[in-house]
Amino acid sequence: MFRTALRNVFAHKARLLMTVLAVMLGVAFVSGTLVFTNTVSDAYQKSSAKGFDQVDVAIQPESAADDDAEDPVLTQALLDKAAQVPGAERAVGVVDGFTGLADKDGKLVGSGFQSRGGNYWGDDDPRYPLADGSAPKGADQVAIDAETAKRTGYKVGDTVRLSVDGPVLEPVISGIFTTDDGNVSAGGSLALFDTATAQKLFDKGATFDEIDVKAAAGTSQNELRAALDKVVPEDVGSTTTGKELADEQAKWIAQSMSSMRTALLVFAGIALFVGTFIIANTFTMLVAQRTKELALLRAVGATRRQVTRSVLVEAFVVGTVAAVVGLVVGIGIGAGMRSLVGSFGNTVPDGPLVISPGTVVSALLVGILITMLAAWLPGRRAAKIPPVAAMNSLHAKATTKSLVLRNTLGALFSGAGTAVILYATTMDADDAQAPMGLGAVLLVIGVFILTPLLSRPLIAAAAPVLRAFGVSGKLARQNSVRNPRRTAATASALMIGLTLITGMTVMAGSLQTAIDKMASSALKADYVVSMANGYSLSPDVEKKLTGADGVTAVSPLRNASVHIDGDYDNLTGVNGRAIGSLTNLPVTDGTYKVGGTSVVVDEDTAKSYRWKAGSHFEVTYDDGEKADLTVSGVYQGNEMVRGIMMDNATLTPHTKDPYDMQVMVKMSGGASDAAKDRLEKALGDNPVLQVQDKQDISNGIAQMFTLMLNMLYGLLAMAVLVAVLGVINTLAMSVFERSQEIGMLRAIGLDRRGIKRMVRLESLVISLFGGVLGIGLGVFFGWAVGRLIGTKIDTYELILPWGRMGIFLLMAAAVGILAALWPARRAARLNMLSAIKAE
């Protein structure tokens, strides 16, 4: 039986090619993902560990035991003590903070959180080897990293614009250094000042954020740590070895890569899931074509188990070949993805391509197991056919009992899935994720089981169109429904890919519209000023904008912590006189009055505290003083504006360190390029300050969704490609199966063009059938998930992207036409006499 299975594999090489390709693509995606994430993770971990080469023990400040007490600090005196402990070679004081650096066009380098600054220790800081120039000295000099210099074109001696949470500075670049800093590798920047300047700019006084101690030769990290523990007070700082810091960083990097790996493997799983339809289809048809051969084996003594085993041996050989090829291709994909990261402006530290034993084993197991599992059912089905019935081809049609059972199961799965999804839409968004996912899986399985039943009426609906193609169209329709299970399996592969693509498109389009509505409806302000890194603004920003040319109204959104009913909560300080002209928040109870002790609250906050217009409540400010406040009105909040708003004139005197998250600005002539330029100049053309109008805010959020959607489209293209292979495979094997029939059609007068047209129309109908099912399911899933999003965003409403759905349907049609090219050509070139004589 083993020799028979191998002979069958070699005898059907061409027919198994598409199965090999489908499995190979899925395995390549899995192995490529593992190679890419392992390589990047290993490169960052080694780079991070290298960054700790100069740190054997780090002294880090402890948090104050009392929330109201100030945190302890690391002083120069402690640094001096650390440098003198036995076994210490040197001690370096570390100062760190946000520093936004502008390129030559005045734009911020990197994302805000990736723009960092710090101190260069002495004349030759071992942490940052100089590639050019010298160490910075004084407030008018700075050193920048080599990657930033390369990206921006800056050289030693150039003047650079930067900001450290304050006015714009214009120091001269004294030196360019190399670094293994992860933020720099990810496209950010690192600017270093001398220690005194850094302490002043970052408001550290004469203290440090960390003290790094290097061990002398012959002293271990643990020995140095024990010596430092004797001089570092427990309530001031804690010691950590460089190895512990590196291990912690490595763990964090691994966790960060884990989410990316999981996301990519999900799409690899989708591609493999789609591939199972192709594998099952292929082996079903191969087994059907060899029915008499298998029956003869049964007749001469082969058992059912041996017949099933022979089919599984074939699947094992096919799966092994596909897995090995897929692993090799996946290694190439992993290397290509690593290179592709650089094209998006990010860099990955140098390092070897990591091909772990786990990757090899995973690729082989996935390829072999998926193929064998998909082939098991056709093999089992073939083994159950009685030898005499098989020899007389009496087994071809499915029994009524099996069809009823299949349709009943499909209806139960579909009904259960729909019910679970509808129930999930009534739940809170945070609790509904698991039920929604379960319902989606049940519904997809149910529709797949019901697809043979659905194929007849849906394909019959295409009959009027197919009649226009004469005999070819009529034959194409009949061939499409001749074997509903095969048609269903082929169409389902395409259906799954289009379901996901359509569902995400519906959600993304609806969400973008909701964000646009939120920005336009909630804000009357022409501009919103904020920090590029999401940090807080200095109150000086409001003062500068108030006196700017053309500004008619300004209000900051100032955060302050208070106690309400014994618990911490936040107040948002605003300009009580101007807030009404800067926001458009519908009031559902009372009036929109902010001033003195009168505040307004959003509906959710009012509901949680059981407040209404006229309610009184007591707050305890940051300075310990108490006040009685009155709710003058309740408004409809949203993601942009919500919470308790009170007048800054009342709030600020009680706040120790006031900070603003945003500043809203109204201009006399509305938003315009000239108005934006005036505001930016009033702020000193500061690269870290964003001046955004409503459209800028929407576009910034849209850009994130668009990038995510395009990435998902690219990942799902793999599943669609596998589906295309499935259509080609099904048609090719169907043509082989119907060789005699095609020969008869040629003999009675149907020309080669008619044969080609018949096969193409059959492929087109099957693909459009899968496309219609996929788009329909995608819209339903998009609606269901949208209901959950709507509980968080009031402006959300379902928007159907008719244009894109039309494109998706055209894509399905294109898949059908392209997939039929080779099978149609093969069918048309059959020799009619040889085909008629074929069994």
PDB file of C-alpha atoms in Angstrom, residues 498-507 772-786 796 798-802 805 808:
ATOM      1  CA  LEU A 498     -13.646  38.797   1.127  1.00  0.00           C
ATOM      2  CA  THR A 499     -15.572  38.520   4.410  1.00  0.00           C
ATOM      3  CA  LEU A 500     -12.585  39.832   6.340  1.00  0.00           C
ATOM      4  CA  ILE A 501     -11.688  42.510   3.786  1.00  0.00           C
ATOM      5  CA  THR A 502     -15.277  43.788   3.534  1.00  0.00           C
ATOM      6  CA  GLY A 503     -15.862  43.746   7.291  1.00  0.00           C
ATOM      7  CA  MET A 504     -12.735  45.776   8.015  1.00  0.00           C
ATOM      8  CA  THR A 505     -13.497  48.226   5.213  1.00  0.00           C
ATOM      9  CA  VAL A 506     -17.003  48.828   6.558  1.00  0.00           C
ATOM     10  CA  MET A 507     -15.680  49.401  10.094  1.00  0.00           C
ATOM     11  CA  VAL A 772     -21.486  37.699  -2.912  1.00  0.00           C
ATOM     12  CA  LEU A 773     -21.384  35.471   0.178  1.00  0.00           C
ATOM     13  CA  GLY A 774     -18.174  37.104   1.425  1.00  0.00           C
ATOM     14  CA  ILE A 775     -19.394  40.664   0.959  1.00  0.00           C
ATOM     15  CA  GLY A 776     -22.733  39.831   2.591  1.00  0.00           C
ATOM     16  CA  LEU A 777     -21.063  38.278   5.644  1.00  0.00           C
ATOM     17  CA  GLY A 778     -18.535  41.118   5.798  1.00  0.00           C
ATOM     18  CA  VAL A 779     -21.289  43.736   5.909  1.00  0.00           C
ATOM     19  CA  PHE A 780     -23.061  41.814   8.682  1.00  0.00           C
ATOM     20  CA  PHE A 781     -19.875  41.519  10.766  1.00  0.00           C
ATOM     21  CA  GLY A 782     -19.071  45.188  10.112  1.00  0.00           C
ATOM     22  CA  TRP A 783     -22.553  46.155  11.336  1.00  0.00           C
ATOM     23  CA  ALA A 784     -22.254  43.980  14.449  1.00  0.00           C
ATOM     24  CA  VAL A 785     -18.837  45.300  15.488  1.00  0.00           C
ATOM     25  CA  GLY A 786     -20.041  48.815  14.654  1.00  0.00           C
ATOM     26  CA  TYR A 796     -20.686  56.327  14.917  1.00  0.00           C
ATOM     27  CA  LEU A 798     -22.934  52.373   9.665  1.00  0.00           C
ATOM     28  CA  ILE A 799     -21.573  53.632   6.343  1.00  0.00           C
ATOM     29  CA  LEU A 800     -21.588  51.101   3.514  1.00  0.00           C
ATOM     30  CA  PRO A 801     -18.696  51.690   1.099  1.00  0.00           C
ATOM     31  CA  TRP A 802     -20.652  50.843  -2.049  1.00  0.00           C
ATOM     32  CA  MET A 805     -17.738  46.707  -2.332  1.00  0.00           C
ATOM     33  CA  PHE A 808     -14.368  43.727  -4.320  1.00  0.00           C
TER      34      PHE A 808
END
